[in-house]
Amino acid sequence: MDSESPTSSDFTKLSLPSVPSETPTSSDASEAPTTSATPSDISTIPIINEAESSWEMRCHCCMPHECGNTIECDSCKTWQHMACMGLTEKSDVSNYLCEVCQPRKLPMNKTAAVKLQRQILKGLKASASRKGDKKKKKKKRRSGMMIQKTPESLKTKGNSEGVASLLNSLSTTSSAESLLKEARLHRKAKRSSDNDEILKANCDVKVGDVILEVSGYLSKPEEVKRKAGGVAGIFMYHGLAKGDSGDSEGVLCISTRKNGISANVRRSCAPNSALKHVVDVENQLKFIVIATEEIARGHEITLPFDADWRESRIPLKCARHLKNLGECPLKKERRRVAAERRKKDQIQQNQYSPKVVKILRTIPPFHLESPYLNASGYSQKARSDSDEILKTSCPVSPKKVIMEMTGFISTPSEVERGEGVFVYDGLMKEGIDKNSPDSLLCIDTKRGGNEAKLIRRSCAPNSILKHVVGTESIEILVVASEQMDEGTEVKLPFDVDFVERGEPLKCVEHEKNMSEAIRPHNSTATS
């Protein structure tokens, strides 16, 4: 579901509802408002932007505000407050008709309806006031740290200088006016009453329907602060791009945070709408959200993630899987790309301190009896999960290599011990005096290390460290010491000198009560 712009012929295929006459009917005129909300009633209520306000509220209470739950008449396309019509969110509103198109006795008279709406406005005003007070307090606390203010242009609709030449080259879309009129007269989305950060359909939406217009500040991706995959209120648009999908020419970002309800559209791995563009008769670039599948009233409106979602370094906030991001199908692909990126970023070969280089020169390379001689050809059998814990990616048998541990290798006296530093004593079997301070090696995985730096220690480890010596080089391998099922956390024993060091131990098995930890195993590599 891409975000490329449809051609003019594509727009003619869209099934759009008929646009009602903008001239008031006689029944509308007879219901001319005699009572309206005072400015104080609505001064703190969110107001939609100009592009989204070309629609008619004609309700039994004669109050023109759109606050609270509202509903559109399927016949005359005017809007009413659901409370005034005696409706709730659980009411069956399919084929809804107002009291003018379908005359009937309403559950309350006009006086009661006005009273009810004033109560609703009062409640919304109080809620908005509380939110405003919180924002003011937060702003006051941060005011001393603020160096730059948000540019004035970012607070309203406009364009950056970087997109000027691109916009000047656009041609008018023949169906632009009808599509924009549809978006402005019959807006099919509204903030959720349960969560004002979510946008839901306020009527049943068909495939190809224009849901709403999107307005905001246009810029090039490099001109706006955003993260790969998209952030709330900022949408990357590729519909104007030419050439390969990786070509950044013609790619725009729309910052909608200060421009109406479109900022509330969330992303999903299974979106039900897409972002499209049109160019109006004034040669102005406009954006609309079009339904790509049927959306039932009350269901959330969602858009795809930005095209660069694979490059995201953090889990994608998928609207469909917020309670369990691990079930999002995009996670697997994002992690695959992340793993490839880490391989490129990290140092694939170990780095050695001068002392270690001298030690390696004294050790004959490639013991033929070593079962790990061909370790360089292994496939990694572990990966990090969403909690940054290293777990097996497949079943692993005892004595099988799980992965290589890379980093800066030195002697204990050459490195500051701490998180990410592992001690290896396996060189004692290479003829080095075990009482020599050089009999131990330290692998600092924070310096050029791979995912092995995520391995935690345990008093009941399921893996150990082994090594293979090359020509003035050494490979430190994480090897299974017992049968491990897929999804099992990889755990190493504590460093061999943990007793002498006397530092508090962090055991995976006893995180909540370290006093119950069993005496850690010696980390000496054994067959």
Short mmCIF file of C-alpha atoms in Angstrom, two decimals:
data_model
loop_
_atom_site.label_atom_id
_atom_site.label_comp_id
_atom_site.label_asym_id
_atom_site.label_seq_id
_atom_site.Cartn_x
_atom_site.Cartn_y
_atom_site.Cartn_z
CA MET A 1 0.00 0.00 0.00
CA ASP A 2 2.20 2.75 -1.25
CA SER A 3 1.73 6.46 -0.98
CA GLU A 4 2.23 7.28 -4.64
CA SER A 5 -0.06 9.88 -6.06
CA PRO A 6 -2.88 8.58 -8.29
CA THR A 7 -3.24 9.97 -11.77
CA SER A 8 -6.24 11.98 -12.87
CA SER A 9 -7.76 8.85 -14.37
CA ASP A 10 -7.36 7.11 -11.04
CA PHE A 11 -9.40 9.78 -9.32
CA THR A 12 -12.29 9.41 -11.76
CA LYS A 13 -12.66 5.80 -10.59
CA LEU A 14 -13.19 6.81 -6.97
CA SER A 15 -16.74 6.28 -5.75
CA LEU A 16 -17.59 9.56 -4.08
CA PRO A 17 -20.88 10.42 -2.36
CA SER A 18 -22.96 13.14 -3.95
CA VAL A 19 -22.19 16.65 -2.77
CA PRO A 20 -25.30 18.30 -1.26
CA SER A 21 -26.41 21.78 -2.17
CA GLU A 22 -24.88 24.47 -0.03
CA THR A 23 -28.09 26.53 -0.18
CA PRO A 24 -30.13 26.14 3.03
CA THR A 25 -33.53 24.49 2.63
CA SER A 26 -36.72 26.02 3.93
CA SER A 27 -36.70 23.61 6.84
CA ASP A 28 -33.18 24.69 7.68
CA ALA A 29 -34.22 28.32 7.64
CA SER A 30 -37.12 27.65 9.95
CA GLU A 31 -34.71 26.17 12.44
CA ALA A 32 -32.50 29.25 12.51
CA PRO A 33 -30.61 29.31 15.81
CA THR A 34 -32.11 31.51 18.48
CA THR A 35 -29.67 30.46 21.18
CA SER A 36 -25.94 29.91 20.79
CA ALA A 37 -22.99 29.14 22.99
CA THR A 38 -21.31 32.21 24.37
CA PRO A 39 -17.63 32.82 23.60
CA SER A 40 -16.74 31.82 27.12
CA ASP A 41 -18.43 28.46 26.55
CA ILE A 42 -16.26 27.53 23.60
CA SER A 43 -13.11 29.61 24.01
CA THR A 44 -11.09 26.66 25.28
CA ILE A 45 -12.61 24.01 22.99
CA PRO A 46 -10.32 22.81 20.14
CA ILE A 47 -11.25 24.45 16.84
CA ILE A 48 -10.61 22.67 13.52
CA ASN A 49 -8.67 24.48 10.84
CA GLU A 50 -10.18 26.41 7.95
CA ALA A 51 -9.77 23.59 5.47
CA GLU A 52 -11.83 21.28 7.68
CA SER A 53 -14.63 23.67 8.68
CA SER A 54 -16.78 23.85 5.52
CA TRP A 55 -19.65 21.71 6.82
CA GLU A 56 -23.01 22.46 8.46
CA MET A 57 -24.06 21.79 12.05
CA ARG A 58 -27.86 22.00 12.32
CA CYS A 59 -29.10 20.52 15.55
CA HIS A 60 -32.29 20.54 17.63
CA CYS A 61 -30.46 22.62 20.29
CA CYS A 62 -29.57 25.37 17.72
CA MET A 63 -25.99 25.45 19.08
CA PRO A 64 -23.42 25.36 16.24
CA HIS A 65 -20.45 23.80 18.08
CA GLU A 66 -19.09 20.36 17.10
CA CYS A 67 -17.89 19.33 20.55
CA GLY A 68 -18.85 15.93 21.85
CA ASN A 69 -20.22 13.10 19.72
CA THR A 70 -21.91 14.21 16.49
CA ILE A 71 -23.57 12.39 13.61
CA GLU A 72 -24.26 13.21 9.94
CA CYS A 73 -27.68 12.79 8.34
CA ASP A 74 -27.48 10.40 5.37
CA SER A 75 -30.02 12.49 3.45
CA CYS A 76 -29.36 16.23 3.93
CA LYS A 77 -25.75 15.76 5.09
CA THR A 78 -26.14 18.12 8.06
CA TRP A 79 -24.74 17.28 11.47
CA GLN A 80 -26.44 16.88 14.85
CA HIS A 81 -25.28 16.31 18.41
CA MET A 82 -25.94 12.67 19.25
CA ALA A 83 -26.99 13.54 22.80
CA CYS A 84 -29.72 15.89 21.51
CA MET A 85 -31.02 13.11 19.27
CA GLY A 86 -31.10 10.66 22.17
CA LEU A 87 -28.28 8.56 20.67
CA THR A 88 -25.19 7.02 22.26
CA GLU A 89 -22.10 5.33 20.81
CA LYS A 90 -23.88 1.98 21.23
CA SER A 91 -26.95 3.08 19.24
CA ASP A 92 -27.59 1.63 15.78
CA VAL A 93 -27.00 4.61 13.51
CA SER A 94 -26.98 2.84 10.15
CA ASN A 95 -29.03 4.84 7.61
CA TYR A 96 -29.42 7.63 10.15
CA LEU A 97 -31.83 10.48 9.25
CA CYS A 98 -32.27 13.72 11.18
CA GLU A 99 -35.59 14.87 12.65
CA VAL A 100 -36.22 17.07 9.60
CA CYS A 101 -35.73 14.37 6.97
CA GLN A 102 -37.56 11.84 9.15
CA PRO A 103 -40.01 13.78 11.36
CA ARG A 104 -40.38 12.22 14.80
CA LYS A 105 -40.73 13.12 18.44
CA LEU A 106 -37.34 13.68 20.04
CA PRO A 107 -36.56 12.53 23.60
CA MET A 108 -36.14 16.13 24.80
CA ASN A 109 -37.41 19.58 23.89
CA LYS A 110 -35.20 22.44 22.72
CA THR A 111 -34.79 23.91 26.22
CA ALA A 112 -33.60 20.58 27.62
CA ALA A 113 -31.26 20.10 24.65
CA VAL A 114 -29.67 23.52 25.20
CA LYS A 115 -29.22 22.77 28.90
CA LEU A 116 -27.62 19.42 28.10
CA GLN A 117 -25.21 20.95 25.57
CA ARG A 118 -24.18 23.66 28.03
CA GLN A 119 -23.34 20.91 30.53
CA ILE A 120 -21.29 19.09 27.87
CA LEU A 121 -19.44 22.30 26.96
CA LYS A 122 -18.80 23.06 30.61
CA GLY A 123 -17.29 19.61 31.11
CA LEU A 124 -15.12 19.91 28.00
CA LYS A 125 -14.01 23.39 29.03
CA ALA A 126 -12.97 22.14 32.46
CA SER A 127 -11.10 19.22 30.90
CA ALA A 128 -9.32 21.51 28.42
CA SER A 129 -8.45 23.91 31.24
CA ARG A 130 -6.84 21.12 33.26
CA LYS A 131 -4.79 20.04 30.25
CA GLY A 132 -3.81 23.66 29.61
CA ASP A 133 -2.64 24.12 33.20
CA LYS A 134 -0.46 21.00 32.91
CA LYS A 135 1.09 22.25 29.67
CA LYS A 136 1.76 25.69 31.21
CA LYS A 137 3.47 24.12 34.22
CA LYS A 138 5.57 21.88 31.99
CA LYS A 139 6.52 24.82 29.77
CA LYS A 140 7.42 26.91 32.82
CA ARG A 141 9.71 24.18 34.13
CA ARG A 142 11.46 23.87 30.79
CA SER A 143 11.63 27.57 29.96
CA GLY A 144 15.06 27.95 31.53
CA MET A 145 16.50 25.27 29.23
CA MET A 146 14.96 26.51 25.99
CA ILE A 147 17.46 28.13 23.66
CA GLN A 148 15.49 28.40 20.42
CA LYS A 149 11.81 28.91 19.82
CA THR A 150 9.87 27.03 17.17
CA PRO A 151 10.00 28.99 13.90
CA GLU A 152 6.77 30.86 13.28
CA SER A 153 6.41 29.16 9.90
CA LEU A 154 6.16 25.77 11.56
CA LYS A 155 3.13 26.85 13.56
CA THR A 156 0.98 27.39 10.50
CA LYS A 157 0.59 26.01 7.01
CA GLY A 158 3.42 26.85 4.63
CA ASN A 159 6.38 25.51 2.71
CA SER A 160 10.10 25.47 3.30
CA GLU A 161 12.46 26.98 0.75
CA GLY A 162 13.73 23.50 -0.07
CA VAL A 163 10.46 22.45 -1.74
CA ALA A 164 9.78 25.65 -3.70
CA SER A 165 11.26 24.47 -7.01
CA LEU A 166 9.44 21.15 -6.80
CA LEU A 167 6.05 22.77 -6.18
CA ASN A 168 6.51 25.16 -9.11
CA SER A 169 6.82 22.21 -11.50
CA LEU A 170 3.48 20.57 -10.63
CA SER A 171 0.49 20.37 -12.97
CA THR A 172 -3.13 20.88 -11.92
CA THR A 173 -5.17 17.77 -11.05
CA SER A 174 -8.44 17.82 -13.02
CA SER A 175 -10.55 16.36 -10.21
CA ALA A 176 -8.91 18.35 -7.42
CA GLU A 177 -11.84 20.67 -6.68
CA SER A 178 -14.43 17.89 -6.34
CA LEU A 179 -12.14 15.83 -4.12
CA LEU A 180 -11.25 18.74 -1.86
CA LYS A 181 -14.89 19.80 -1.66
CA GLU A 182 -15.81 16.28 -0.61
CA ALA A 183 -13.13 16.31 2.09
CA ARG A 184 -14.28 19.67 3.48
CA LEU A 185 -18.05 19.19 3.32
CA HIS A 186 -18.25 15.59 4.46
CA ARG A 187 -15.40 14.96 6.82
CA LYS A 188 -15.60 11.28 7.73
CA ALA A 189 -13.27 11.26 10.73
CA LYS A 190 -13.37 12.60 14.26
CA ARG A 191 -11.23 12.42 17.38
CA SER A 192 -12.20 9.52 19.59
CA SER A 193 -14.22 10.46 22.66
CA ASP A 194 -12.25 7.88 24.67
CA ASN A 195 -8.82 9.02 23.47
CA ASP A 196 -8.44 12.36 21.69
CA GLU A 197 -5.13 11.16 20.23
CA ILE A 198 -6.92 8.64 18.01
CA LEU A 199 -8.89 9.40 14.84
CA LYS A 200 -11.97 7.27 14.16
CA ALA A 201 -14.49 7.08 11.34
CA ASN A 202 -17.74 8.86 12.23
CA CYS A 203 -19.67 6.97 9.54
CA ASP A 204 -19.27 3.88 7.39
CA VAL A 205 -16.55 4.54 4.82
CA LYS A 206 -16.30 2.83 1.42
CA VAL A 207 -13.15 2.03 -0.55
CA GLY A 208 -12.05 5.15 -2.43
CA ASP A 209 -13.92 7.57 -0.18
CA VAL A 210 -12.14 10.80 0.71
CA ILE A 211 -11.90 10.78 4.50
CA LEU A 212 -10.35 14.16 5.23
CA GLU A 213 -7.91 16.78 4.00
CA VAL A 214 -4.42 16.96 5.49
CA SER A 215 -2.78 20.34 5.88
CA GLY A 216 0.56 21.29 7.35
CA TYR A 217 4.06 22.61 6.82
CA LEU A 218 5.85 21.09 3.81
CA SER A 219 9.58 20.46 3.87
CA LYS A 220 12.29 18.11 2.70
CA PRO A 221 12.99 15.13 5.01
CA GLU A 222 16.37 16.54 5.98
CA GLU A 223 14.75 19.83 7.06
CA VAL A 224 12.59 18.32 9.79
CA LYS A 225 13.40 16.37 12.95
CA ARG A 226 11.92 12.91 12.57
CA LYS A 227 12.72 9.24 13.06
CA ALA A 228 12.71 6.48 10.45
CA GLY A 229 9.25 4.97 10.07
CA GLY A 230 7.50 8.18 11.08
CA VAL A 231 6.62 10.10 14.21
CA ALA A 232 3.24 11.37 15.35
CA GLY A 233 2.00 14.26 13.23
CA ILE A 234 4.78 14.11 10.60
CA PHE A 235 4.18 12.12 7.41
CA MET A 236 6.72 11.33 4.70
CA TYR A 237 5.20 11.39 1.21
CA HIS A 238 6.72 9.68 -1.86
CA GLY A 239 3.90 10.39 -4.31
CA LEU A 240 5.92 13.08 -6.11
CA ALA A 241 9.16 11.11 -6.28
CA LYS A 242 10.56 10.16 -9.67
CA GLY A 243 12.86 7.31 -10.59
CA ASP A 244 13.81 4.56 -8.16
CA SER A 245 12.01 4.19 -4.84
CA GLY A 246 15.29 5.00 -3.10
CA ASP A 247 15.52 8.36 -4.88
CA SER A 248 14.97 11.17 -2.38
CA GLU A 249 14.15 13.72 -5.10
CA GLY A 250 10.49 14.64 -4.76
CA VAL A 251 10.08 13.20 -1.26
CA LEU A 252 8.26 15.56 1.13
CA CYS A 253 7.44 15.68 4.82
CA ILE A 254 4.12 17.10 6.03
CA SER A 255 4.21 18.43 9.58
CA THR A 256 0.58 18.48 10.74
CA ARG A 257 1.01 18.97 14.49
CA LYS A 258 -0.42 22.51 14.45
CA ASN A 259 -3.03 21.91 11.76
CA GLY A 260 -6.15 20.05 12.89
CA ILE A 261 -7.15 16.46 13.48
CA SER A 262 -4.98 14.89 10.76
CA ALA A 263 -2.10 14.87 13.26
CA ASN A 264 -4.00 12.15 15.15
CA VAL A 265 -3.79 9.56 12.38
CA ARG A 266 -1.68 6.66 13.64
CA ARG A 267 0.38 4.12 11.66
CA SER A 268 -0.34 0.43 11.29
CA CYS A 269 1.10 -2.69 9.65
CA ALA A 270 -2.40 -3.18 8.18
CA PRO A 271 -3.52 0.38 7.30
CA ASN A 272 -6.99 1.08 5.97
CA SER A 273 -6.21 4.36 4.21
CA ALA A 274 -3.49 6.06 2.19
CA LEU A 275 -2.14 9.56 1.68
CA LYS A 276 -2.64 11.06 -1.82
CA HIS A 277 -2.09 14.49 -3.37
CA VAL A 278 -3.87 16.82 -5.74
CA VAL A 279 -2.95 20.21 -7.20
CA ASP A 280 -5.83 22.73 -7.20
CA VAL A 281 -6.62 25.48 -9.72
CA GLU A 282 -4.45 27.92 -7.75
CA ASN A 283 -1.53 25.52 -8.23
CA GLN A 284 -1.52 24.72 -4.51
CA LEU A 285 -0.43 21.24 -3.44
CA LYS A 286 -3.08 19.59 -1.24
CA PHE A 287 -3.15 16.23 0.51
CA ILE A 288 -6.09 13.97 1.26
CA VAL A 289 -6.56 10.68 3.10
CA ILE A 290 -8.40 8.10 0.98
CA ALA A 291 -9.84 4.81 2.25
CA THR A 292 -8.13 1.74 0.81
CA GLU A 293 -10.63 -0.63 2.38
CA GLU A 294 -14.07 -0.44 3.96
CA ILE A 295 -14.01 1.17 7.41
CA ALA A 296 -16.93 0.73 9.79
CA ARG A 297 -18.15 3.65 11.88
CA GLY A 298 -16.15 3.92 15.10
CA HIS A 299 -13.09 2.10 13.72
CA GLU A 300 -9.72 3.82 13.77
CA ILE A 301 -8.30 5.51 10.67
CA THR A 302 -4.72 4.32 10.08
CA LEU A 303 -1.99 5.09 7.54
CA PRO A 304 1.06 3.04 6.50
CA PHE A 305 4.42 3.65 8.15
CA ASP A 306 6.79 5.94 6.28
CA ALA A 307 8.71 4.21 3.49
CA ASP A 308 11.93 4.11 5.53
CA TRP A 309 10.39 2.06 8.38
CA ARG A 310 12.94 -0.73 7.88
CA GLU A 311 15.67 1.67 9.01
CA SER A 312 14.00 2.38 12.37
CA ARG A 313 16.34 1.72 15.29
CA ILE A 314 13.45 1.46 17.76
CA PRO A 315 10.32 -0.76 17.73
CA LEU A 316 7.58 0.61 15.48
CA LYS A 317 4.49 1.81 17.35
CA CYS A 318 1.90 -0.12 15.37
CA ALA A 319 -1.69 0.89 16.22
CA ARG A 320 -2.80 -2.69 15.68
CA HIS A 321 -0.24 -4.23 18.05
CA LEU A 322 0.30 -1.60 20.75
CA LYS A 323 -0.35 -4.13 23.52
CA ASN A 324 2.15 -6.59 22.03
CA LEU A 325 4.56 -5.03 19.54
CA GLY A 326 6.30 -8.38 19.20
CA GLU A 327 3.36 -9.72 17.17
CA CYS A 328 3.64 -7.01 14.51
CA PRO A 329 4.72 -8.69 11.21
CA LEU A 330 6.93 -5.70 10.39
CA LYS A 331 9.11 -6.45 13.41
CA LYS A 332 10.84 -9.45 11.81
CA GLU A 333 11.82 -7.52 8.69
CA ARG A 334 12.95 -4.48 10.68
CA ARG A 335 15.13 -6.66 12.89
CA ARG A 336 16.64 -8.42 9.86
CA VAL A 337 17.66 -5.06 8.43
CA ALA A 338 18.90 -3.97 11.86
CA ALA A 339 21.08 -7.09 12.08
CA GLU A 340 22.59 -6.36 8.67
CA ARG A 341 23.21 -2.77 9.70
CA ARG A 342 24.94 -3.87 12.89
CA LYS A 343 27.20 -6.18 10.90
CA LYS A 344 28.27 -3.23 8.79
CA ASP A 345 28.63 -0.87 11.74
CA GLN A 346 30.55 -3.14 14.05
CA ILE A 347 34.19 -4.19 13.72
CA GLN A 348 34.09 -7.75 12.42
CA GLN A 349 37.63 -8.56 13.47
CA ASN A 350 38.85 -8.32 17.03
CA GLN A 351 41.28 -5.65 18.10
CA TYR A 352 44.15 -6.56 20.43
CA SER A 353 46.23 -4.77 23.01
CA PRO A 354 50.06 -4.95 22.62
CA LYS A 355 50.31 -7.47 25.49
CA VAL A 356 47.78 -9.80 23.88
CA VAL A 357 49.58 -9.59 20.54
CA LYS A 358 52.77 -10.82 22.28
CA ILE A 359 50.86 -13.66 23.97
CA LEU A 360 49.30 -14.82 20.69
CA ARG A 361 52.74 -14.99 19.06
CA THR A 362 53.72 -17.68 21.58
CA ILE A 363 50.72 -19.92 20.90
CA PRO A 364 50.74 -22.35 17.95
CA PRO A 365 47.76 -21.63 15.67
CA PHE A 366 44.92 -23.97 14.70
CA HIS A 367 44.93 -27.01 16.91
CA LEU A 368 43.73 -29.72 14.55
CA GLU A 369 41.87 -31.51 17.33
CA SER A 370 39.81 -28.44 18.12
CA PRO A 371 36.11 -29.07 17.33
CA TYR A 372 35.74 -25.34 16.72
CA LEU A 373 38.39 -25.09 14.00
CA ASN A 374 35.82 -24.23 11.35
CA ALA A 375 33.93 -21.86 13.61
CA SER A 376 34.31 -19.09 11.05
CA GLY A 377 31.75 -20.92 8.94
CA TYR A 378 29.06 -21.12 11.61
CA SER A 379 25.71 -19.42 11.37
CA GLN A 380 24.73 -17.26 14.33
CA LYS A 381 22.09 -19.01 16.42
CA ALA A 382 21.07 -16.13 18.69
CA ARG A 383 19.59 -12.67 18.38
CA SER A 384 18.33 -9.91 20.65
CA ASP A 385 14.64 -9.51 21.40
CA SER A 386 12.58 -6.37 22.05
CA ASP A 387 13.89 -6.28 25.65
CA GLU A 388 17.53 -6.32 24.47
CA ILE A 389 18.09 -9.86 25.77
CA LEU A 390 20.07 -12.38 23.70
CA LYS A 391 18.02 -15.51 22.96
CA THR A 392 18.55 -18.53 20.74
CA SER A 393 16.95 -18.25 17.30
CA CYS A 394 16.77 -22.05 16.89
CA PRO A 395 17.34 -25.21 18.99
CA VAL A 396 21.02 -25.59 19.93
CA SER A 397 22.71 -28.85 20.96
CA PRO A 398 25.50 -29.08 23.56
CA LYS A 399 29.00 -28.14 22.29
CA LYS A 400 27.53 -26.27 19.32
CA VAL A 401 28.77 -22.75 18.61
CA ILE A 402 26.06 -20.16 19.25
CA MET A 403 28.01 -17.15 18.05
CA GLU A 404 31.38 -15.43 18.13
CA MET A 405 32.07 -12.77 20.76
CA THR A 406 33.94 -9.81 19.29
CA GLY A 407 35.48 -6.72 20.82
CA PHE A 408 38.74 -5.30 22.14
CA ILE A 409 40.83 -8.09 23.70
CA SER A 410 43.34 -7.21 26.40
CA THR A 411 44.71 -8.38 29.74
CA PRO A 412 42.82 -7.49 32.97
CA SER A 413 45.33 -4.77 33.83
CA GLU A 414 44.64 -2.95 30.55
CA VAL A 415 40.89 -2.52 30.82
CA GLU A 416 38.34 -1.13 33.24
CA ARG A 417 36.04 -3.95 34.26
CA GLY A 418 32.28 -3.52 34.21
CA GLU A 419 29.21 -4.14 32.05
CA GLY A 420 30.06 -5.69 28.69
CA VAL A 421 33.53 -6.93 29.74
CA PHE A 422 33.97 -10.72 29.87
CA VAL A 423 36.96 -12.57 31.36
CA TYR A 424 38.27 -15.68 29.58
CA ASP A 425 40.66 -18.15 31.22
CA GLY A 426 40.83 -20.78 28.49
CA LEU A 427 44.41 -19.91 27.54
CA MET A 428 45.64 -21.84 30.59
CA LYS A 429 45.46 -24.95 28.41
CA GLU A 430 47.82 -23.35 25.92
CA GLY A 431 50.81 -23.78 28.24
CA ILE A 432 50.62 -20.35 29.86
CA ASP A 433 51.33 -20.26 33.59
CA LYS A 434 47.94 -20.10 35.32
CA ASN A 435 49.49 -17.94 38.05
CA SER A 436 50.63 -15.42 35.50
CA PRO A 437 48.49 -12.28 35.25
CA ASP A 438 48.58 -12.84 31.50
CA SER A 439 46.69 -16.14 31.79
CA LEU A 440 43.40 -14.24 31.67
CA LEU A 441 41.99 -12.30 28.75
CA CYS A 442 39.32 -9.60 28.85
CA ILE A 443 36.92 -9.08 25.94
CA ASP A 444 35.49 -5.56 26.02
CA THR A 445 32.38 -5.96 23.85
CA LYS A 446 31.55 -2.26 24.18
CA ARG A 447 34.43 -1.51 21.80
CA GLY A 448 33.57 -2.95 18.41
CA GLY A 449 31.55 -5.76 19.93
CA ASN A 450 28.55 -7.55 18.48
CA GLU A 451 25.28 -8.72 20.06
CA ALA A 452 27.22 -10.93 22.47
CA LYS A 453 27.50 -7.83 24.67
CA LEU A 454 23.85 -8.48 25.64
CA ILE A 455 24.65 -11.84 27.27
CA ARG A 456 23.87 -11.85 30.99
CA ARG A 457 25.53 -13.87 33.78
CA SER A 458 23.91 -16.61 35.83
CA CYS A 459 24.65 -19.05 38.66
CA ALA A 460 23.03 -21.63 36.35
CA PRO A 461 24.59 -20.85 32.96
CA ASN A 462 23.75 -22.73 29.77
CA SER A 463 26.81 -21.73 27.75
CA ILE A 464 30.56 -21.21 28.10
CA LEU A 465 33.38 -19.48 26.25
CA LYS A 466 35.80 -21.37 23.98
CA HIS A 467 38.52 -20.19 21.64
CA VAL A 468 40.27 -20.91 18.37
CA VAL A 469 43.77 -19.47 17.84
CA GLY A 470 44.83 -18.27 14.42
CA THR A 471 47.99 -16.60 13.19
CA GLU A 472 48.44 -13.88 15.80
CA SER A 473 44.66 -13.84 16.25
CA ILE A 474 42.05 -15.51 18.43
CA GLU A 475 38.32 -16.14 18.10
CA ILE A 476 36.29 -16.22 21.31
CA LEU A 477 33.21 -18.40 20.81
CA VAL A 478 30.01 -18.73 22.85
CA VAL A 479 29.28 -22.48 22.99
CA ALA A 480 26.21 -24.24 24.37
CA SER A 481 26.91 -26.33 27.48
CA GLU A 482 23.45 -27.94 27.48
CA GLN A 483 20.50 -28.48 25.16
CA MET A 484 18.77 -25.16 24.46
CA ASP A 485 15.35 -24.70 22.87
CA GLU A 486 14.51 -21.83 20.54
CA GLY A 487 13.86 -18.62 22.45
CA THR A 488 16.07 -19.58 25.42
CA GLU A 489 18.15 -16.79 26.93
CA VAL A 490 21.89 -17.30 26.45
CA LYS A 491 23.59 -17.14 29.86
CA LEU A 492 27.30 -17.26 30.75
CA PRO A 493 28.92 -18.03 34.13
CA PHE A 494 30.42 -15.28 36.26
CA ASP A 495 34.05 -14.29 35.69
CA VAL A 496 36.56 -16.70 37.21
CA ASP A 497 37.92 -14.05 39.58
CA PHE A 498 34.56 -12.93 40.96
CA VAL A 499 35.53 -14.00 44.52
CA GLU A 500 38.75 -11.97 44.56
CA ARG A 501 36.98 -8.94 43.16
CA GLY A 502 34.28 -9.03 45.82
CA GLU A 503 31.83 -6.99 43.77
CA PRO A 504 28.02 -7.48 43.94
CA LEU A 505 26.85 -10.08 41.43
CA LYS A 506 23.92 -9.61 39.05
CA CYS A 507 22.44 -13.06 38.54
CA VAL A 508 19.72 -13.55 35.93
CA GLU A 509 18.04 -16.23 38.04
CA HIS A 510 17.92 -14.10 41.20
CA GLU A 511 17.35 -10.53 40.06
CA LYS A 512 14.83 -9.89 42.84
CA ASN A 513 16.78 -11.56 45.65
CA MET A 514 20.51 -11.87 45.05
CA SER A 515 21.03 -13.42 48.51
CA GLU A 516 19.48 -16.65 47.18
CA ALA A 517 21.98 -16.93 44.32
CA ILE A 518 23.88 -20.21 44.12
CA ARG A 519 27.66 -19.98 44.20
CA PRO A 520 28.58 -19.15 40.58
CA HIS A 521 30.35 -21.68 38.40
CA ASN A 522 33.97 -21.26 37.52
CA SER A 523 34.16 -19.84 34.01
CA THR A 524 37.16 -21.94 32.96
CA ALA A 525 36.47 -23.43 29.54
CA THR A 526 35.96 -27.15 29.79
CA SER A 527 35.14 -29.69 27.16
#
